[in-house]
Short mmCIF file of C-alpha atoms in Angstrom, two decimals:
data_model
loop_
_atom_site.label_atom_id
_atom_site.label_comp_id
_atom_site.label_asym_id
_atom_site.label_seq_id
_atom_site.Cartn_x
_atom_site.Cartn_y
_atom_site.Cartn_z
CA MET A 1 5.36 -36.56 -56.57
CA PRO A 2 4.66 -34.40 -54.09
CA ASP A 3 7.12 -33.88 -50.45
CA TRP A 4 4.40 -35.88 -48.26
CA GLY A 5 6.76 -35.60 -45.24
CA ALA A 6 5.44 -31.32 -46.10
CA HIS A 7 2.80 -32.19 -45.29
CA LEU A 8 3.16 -33.61 -41.02
CA SER A 9 6.14 -31.48 -40.53
CA GLU A 10 3.59 -28.57 -41.24
CA MET A 11 0.57 -30.49 -39.63
CA ARG A 12 3.05 -30.21 -36.95
CA GLN A 13 4.52 -26.99 -36.39
CA ARG A 14 0.36 -25.82 -36.75
CA ALA A 15 -0.80 -28.07 -34.26
CA PRO A 16 -4.85 -27.94 -35.34
CA LEU A 17 -7.43 -28.37 -32.90
CA VAL A 18 -9.41 -30.67 -34.68
CA HIS A 19 -12.71 -31.20 -33.39
CA ASN A 20 -14.18 -34.56 -33.61
CA ILE A 21 -18.01 -35.34 -33.15
CA THR A 22 -17.18 -39.32 -33.72
CA ASN A 23 -18.64 -42.10 -32.55
CA TYR A 24 -18.94 -43.30 -28.32
CA VAL A 25 -16.50 -46.43 -29.22
CA ALA A 26 -13.95 -43.78 -31.03
CA MET A 27 -13.57 -41.21 -29.30
CA ASN A 28 -10.99 -42.94 -26.57
CA VAL A 29 -8.79 -44.04 -29.05
CA MET A 30 -8.96 -40.87 -32.22
CA ALA A 31 -8.38 -38.26 -29.12
CA ASN A 32 -4.45 -40.43 -28.76
CA VAL A 33 -3.82 -40.75 -32.25
CA LEU A 34 -4.46 -37.23 -32.78
CA LEU A 35 -2.23 -36.11 -29.85
CA ALA A 36 0.36 -39.43 -31.32
CA ALA A 37 0.54 -37.00 -34.24
CA GLY A 38 1.12 -34.09 -32.49
CA ALA A 39 -2.55 -32.61 -33.15
CA SER A 40 -4.86 -31.34 -30.41
CA PRO A 41 -8.56 -33.19 -29.85
CA ALA A 42 -11.52 -32.33 -29.48
CA MET A 43 -14.67 -33.94 -28.40
CA VAL A 44 -17.49 -31.69 -27.96
CA HIS A 45 -20.57 -33.21 -29.45
CA ALA A 46 -23.69 -30.68 -27.33
CA VAL A 47 -26.17 -29.36 -29.29
CA GLU A 48 -25.99 -27.04 -27.17
CA GLU A 49 -22.32 -26.14 -27.94
CA ALA A 50 -20.84 -27.96 -30.45
CA ALA A 51 -21.90 -25.12 -33.05
CA GLU A 52 -19.99 -22.14 -31.12
CA PHE A 53 -16.86 -24.67 -31.06
CA THR A 54 -16.47 -25.29 -34.29
CA PRO A 55 -14.90 -21.29 -35.16
CA LEU A 56 -12.57 -22.66 -32.67
CA ALA A 57 -10.92 -25.25 -33.94
CA GLY A 58 -8.65 -25.85 -37.81
CA ALA A 59 -11.12 -28.43 -38.55
CA LEU A 60 -14.15 -30.22 -37.77
CA THR A 61 -14.94 -34.30 -38.31
CA ILE A 62 -18.20 -36.13 -38.55
CA ASN A 63 -18.68 -39.59 -37.94
CA ILE A 64 -22.28 -41.25 -38.17
CA GLY A 65 -20.91 -44.34 -35.94
CA THR A 66 -23.49 -43.94 -33.03
CA PRO A 67 -26.69 -41.95 -34.63
CA SER A 68 -29.05 -40.34 -32.46
CA GLY A 69 -30.95 -36.82 -32.56
CA PRO A 70 -29.17 -35.10 -30.71
CA TRP A 71 -26.34 -35.68 -31.63
CA VAL A 72 -27.34 -35.10 -35.51
CA ALA A 73 -28.40 -31.71 -35.07
CA ALA A 74 -24.91 -31.30 -33.22
CA MET A 75 -23.50 -32.78 -36.53
CA GLU A 76 -25.61 -30.36 -39.04
CA ALA A 77 -25.53 -27.41 -36.65
CA SER A 78 -21.36 -27.75 -36.56
CA ALA A 79 -21.04 -28.25 -40.45
CA GLN A 80 -23.02 -25.36 -40.89
CA ALA A 81 -20.73 -22.94 -38.12
CA ALA A 82 -17.23 -24.76 -40.36
CA GLN A 83 -19.13 -23.67 -43.52
CA ALA A 84 -19.78 -20.41 -42.28
CA ALA A 85 -16.05 -20.28 -40.59
CA GLY A 86 -14.36 -21.35 -43.68
CA LEU A 87 -13.18 -24.03 -41.62
CA PRO A 88 -12.51 -27.54 -44.05
CA TRP A 89 -14.52 -30.85 -42.54
CA VAL A 90 -13.85 -34.44 -42.37
CA LEU A 91 -17.67 -36.81 -43.13
CA ASP A 92 -17.17 -40.71 -42.22
CA PRO A 93 -20.22 -42.01 -42.84
CA VAL A 94 -19.82 -45.44 -40.86
CA ALA A 95 -21.92 -48.21 -41.82
CA VAL A 96 -24.27 -45.18 -44.07
CA GLY A 97 -26.28 -48.09 -46.07
CA ALA A 98 -27.08 -49.86 -43.48
CA THR A 99 -30.18 -48.12 -42.24
CA ALA A 100 -32.73 -45.25 -43.45
CA PHE A 101 -31.74 -43.74 -40.63
CA ARG A 102 -28.63 -43.39 -41.40
CA ARG A 103 -28.77 -42.84 -45.47
CA GLU A 104 -30.93 -39.86 -44.19
CA ILE A 105 -28.64 -38.98 -42.10
CA GLY A 106 -25.20 -39.41 -44.58
CA ALA A 107 -27.23 -36.89 -47.16
CA ARG A 108 -28.28 -34.25 -45.32
CA LEU A 109 -24.91 -34.09 -44.74
CA LEU A 110 -23.17 -34.50 -47.74
CA ALA A 111 -25.48 -31.25 -48.70
CA LEU A 112 -23.37 -29.72 -45.96
CA GLY A 113 -20.62 -29.07 -48.23
CA PRO A 114 -18.06 -31.60 -46.04
CA ALA A 115 -13.82 -30.83 -47.53
CA ALA A 116 -13.43 -34.39 -47.84
CA ILE A 117 -15.27 -37.90 -46.73
CA ARG A 118 -13.69 -41.04 -46.11
CA GLY A 119 -15.01 -44.08 -45.49
CA ASN A 120 -14.39 -48.13 -46.42
CA ALA A 121 -15.98 -49.34 -50.61
CA SER A 122 -19.39 -50.22 -48.92
CA GLU A 123 -19.94 -46.89 -47.41
CA ILE A 124 -18.70 -45.22 -50.74
CA LEU A 125 -20.81 -46.61 -52.55
CA ALA A 126 -23.69 -46.43 -50.39
CA LEU A 127 -23.69 -42.67 -50.35
CA SER A 128 -23.05 -42.10 -53.88
CA GLY A 129 -26.17 -43.91 -54.03
CA ALA A 130 -24.84 -47.59 -55.82
CA ALA A 131 -25.31 -50.77 -54.48
CA ALA A 132 -22.75 -51.34 -51.58
CA GLN A 133 -22.52 -54.92 -49.37
CA GLY A 134 -21.71 -53.44 -45.78
CA LYS A 135 -21.58 -55.84 -43.07
CA GLY A 136 -22.53 -52.60 -40.15
CA ALA A 137 -19.25 -50.74 -40.17
CA ASP A 138 -17.55 -53.15 -42.50
CA SER A 139 -16.37 -52.74 -46.15
CA ALA A 140 -17.65 -56.30 -47.84
CA ASP A 141 -16.83 -54.26 -51.04
CA PRO A 142 -13.08 -54.11 -52.61
CA VAL A 143 -11.70 -50.72 -52.76
CA ALA A 144 -11.23 -50.21 -56.94
CA ALA A 145 -16.33 -51.38 -56.68
CA ALA A 146 -15.52 -47.98 -55.11
CA GLU A 147 -13.27 -46.02 -57.20
CA GLU A 148 -15.57 -44.81 -59.73
CA ALA A 149 -18.43 -43.93 -57.12
CA ALA A 150 -16.18 -42.08 -55.67
CA ARG A 151 -14.62 -39.82 -58.76
CA ALA A 152 -18.17 -38.66 -59.69
CA LEU A 153 -18.53 -37.83 -55.56
CA ALA A 154 -15.86 -35.90 -55.65
CA CYS A 155 -17.16 -34.62 -58.46
CA SER A 156 -20.71 -34.26 -57.37
CA THR A 157 -19.71 -32.39 -54.03
CA GLY A 158 -15.76 -31.06 -54.43
CA ALA A 159 -14.90 -32.78 -51.65
CA VAL A 160 -11.48 -34.63 -51.32
CA VAL A 161 -12.86 -38.95 -51.33
CA ALA A 162 -11.12 -41.23 -49.99
CA VAL A 163 -11.82 -45.24 -50.17
CA THR A 164 -10.23 -46.82 -47.24
CA GLY A 165 -8.49 -50.62 -47.39
CA PRO A 166 -5.49 -52.39 -47.64
CA VAL A 167 -4.59 -49.74 -51.00
CA ASP A 168 -6.48 -46.62 -50.16
CA TYR A 169 -8.13 -44.73 -53.01
CA VAL A 170 -8.16 -41.45 -53.47
CA THR A 171 -9.29 -38.46 -55.51
CA ASP A 172 -10.72 -34.59 -55.67
CA GLY A 173 -13.04 -35.50 -59.04
CA ALA A 174 -9.52 -34.68 -61.43
CA ARG A 175 -6.73 -36.74 -60.29
CA GLY A 176 -6.48 -39.94 -58.36
CA TRP A 177 -3.72 -41.34 -55.92
CA ARG A 178 -3.34 -44.92 -54.54
CA VAL A 179 -1.83 -45.61 -51.04
CA ALA A 180 -0.38 -48.66 -50.86
CA ASN A 181 0.84 -48.57 -46.95
CA GLY A 182 -0.78 -50.07 -43.99
CA HIS A 183 -0.73 -52.88 -41.90
CA PRO A 184 -3.29 -55.92 -41.64
CA ALA A 185 -3.22 -55.92 -38.05
CA MET A 186 -5.20 -52.35 -38.49
CA PRO A 187 -8.56 -53.51 -39.16
CA ARG A 188 -8.23 -56.22 -35.43
CA VAL A 189 -7.82 -52.81 -33.53
CA THR A 190 -11.23 -51.11 -33.27
CA ALA A 191 -11.56 -47.34 -33.55
CA LEU A 192 -8.44 -46.71 -35.78
CA GLY A 193 -10.49 -45.84 -39.37
CA CYS A 194 -12.18 -43.91 -37.43
CA SER A 195 -9.00 -41.91 -35.50
CA LEU A 196 -7.79 -41.99 -39.48
CA THR A 197 -10.87 -39.37 -39.44
CA GLY A 198 -10.21 -37.21 -37.57
CA LEU A 199 -6.50 -37.36 -38.79
CA VAL A 200 -7.18 -36.43 -42.15
CA GLY A 201 -9.07 -33.16 -40.54
CA ALA A 202 -5.95 -32.30 -38.35
CA PHE A 203 -4.13 -32.96 -42.15
CA LEU A 204 -6.71 -30.55 -43.52
CA ALA A 205 -6.44 -27.47 -40.82
CA GLY A 206 -4.43 -24.78 -43.45
CA ALA A 207 -3.58 -26.93 -46.08
CA GLU A 208 -3.48 -25.37 -49.85
CA ASP A 209 -3.87 -28.22 -51.17
CA ARG A 210 -6.77 -30.93 -49.57
CA ALA A 211 -6.17 -33.55 -51.92
CA THR A 212 -2.57 -34.50 -51.27
CA ALA A 213 -2.95 -33.17 -47.36
CA THR A 214 -5.69 -36.09 -47.36
CA VAL A 215 -2.78 -38.71 -48.99
CA ALA A 216 -0.42 -37.76 -45.98
CA ALA A 217 -2.28 -38.97 -43.74
CA LEU A 218 -3.33 -41.96 -45.04
CA ALA A 219 0.47 -42.57 -46.33
CA TYR A 220 1.25 -41.33 -42.38
CA PHE A 221 -0.85 -43.52 -41.18
CA GLY A 222 -0.48 -46.60 -43.02
CA LEU A 223 3.12 -46.49 -42.37
CA ALA A 224 2.35 -46.24 -38.83
CA GLY A 225 0.85 -49.79 -38.87
CA GLU A 226 3.74 -51.23 -41.21
CA ARG A 227 6.27 -50.09 -38.41
CA ALA A 228 3.76 -51.48 -35.41
CA GLY A 229 3.02 -54.29 -36.85
CA GLU A 230 7.19 -54.63 -36.86
CA THR A 231 7.42 -55.75 -32.66
CA ALA A 232 3.60 -55.76 -31.96
CA ALA A 233 2.49 -59.50 -30.75
CA GLY A 234 -1.40 -59.12 -31.20
CA PRO A 235 -4.01 -56.24 -31.08
CA GLY A 236 -3.35 -54.78 -27.45
CA SER A 237 0.31 -53.89 -28.46
CA PHE A 238 -0.31 -53.36 -31.82
CA GLN A 239 -2.19 -50.23 -30.48
CA VAL A 240 0.37 -49.37 -27.97
CA ALA A 241 3.01 -49.69 -30.74
CA LEU A 242 1.79 -47.45 -33.44
CA LEU A 243 0.58 -44.84 -30.82
CA ASP A 244 4.48 -44.66 -30.07
CA ALA A 245 5.66 -44.57 -33.87
CA LEU A 246 2.86 -42.18 -35.13
CA ALA A 247 4.37 -40.33 -32.57
CA THR A 248 8.19 -40.51 -33.94
CA ILE A 249 8.20 -40.82 -37.40
CA THR A 250 8.94 -37.69 -38.91
CA PRO A 251 8.41 -35.81 -41.65
CA ASP A 252 11.85 -37.61 -44.13
CA ALA A 253 10.66 -40.91 -43.37
CA LEU A 254 7.51 -39.93 -43.90
CA THR A 255 8.41 -39.42 -47.84
CA ALA A 256 10.78 -42.03 -47.76
CA GLY A 257 8.44 -44.70 -46.69
CA ALA A 258 4.97 -43.70 -48.33
CA ARG A 259 4.22 -45.57 -51.09
CA VAL A 260 1.73 -43.41 -53.08
CA GLN A 261 0.88 -43.86 -56.92
CA ALA A 262 -1.15 -41.77 -58.64
CA ALA A 263 -4.00 -43.36 -60.41
#
C-alpha cells in the first residue's frame, strides 16, 4: 500500500491555493477545513472574474449545490481555464439527479474533463446515467450499488471517481480502494461532504498519482472524524473538534491510522 501520510506531507509543503466554486451553505465550513488542513482556500464564483482567477490556483473544485445561470457559466469557464492551464479540477455533483437543470449541468461539466469526481452513491449513479434513489443531497443508495457505475465513469471520463459513504470506494477505472475511516456524526454536520471535495482538490494539486492522492484525502478526513468523535458531545462540538483534528494529525499518524484496502 502507498504511504498515505506522504500525500498529506506533500500537500502541506505545497500549501496549495484551491479555487472553490461551491454552494452558499458550504463556503465557511469548507474554507475552515482547508485552512485547518494546511491549504489556502479561495471562494471566487463571479462569472466576471472566476476564469481569470483559476490559473492562479493549484486546483479548482466545482460544487453544484446551489446553482444559478451565472454560477453555472462561471463553473464552465473556470473548468475550461483549468484545462487550458493543466490544473486538476474536482466535480462535486450535488443532487445531480434531482432536477432536469442539475442533470444538464452535470452532463455539461462532465464533458469538460474533471480530474476527479466526488459524490455519494446516488449522485454517482445519476451522473453515470443509471437509476438512482437520492433524496435531495442525501444518498438513498448504498456505496456498493454505485461501484460498477463509478468504474464505468472513470473509464469513460479519465477521472478518479470517489463514492463516499460509511465505507468509501475510489477507482481510476483500473485500480480500486475502499476507505473505512469515518464517524457516524459526520453526516449530521452540514457541508462536510462539500468540504471533503475541497480537500481532494488540495491533495490533487501537484500530485503525481491522482488516485492515491484522492484515497489519502478521504482517509485523512475520515481519521479526523474518528478523532473528533472521541471528544465531541454533539454535532456542534464535533465540527470544532474536526477542525482541530485536521490541524494536528501528522503524516505518520495518517499512515498508521488509514483503514484502506485494495478493492
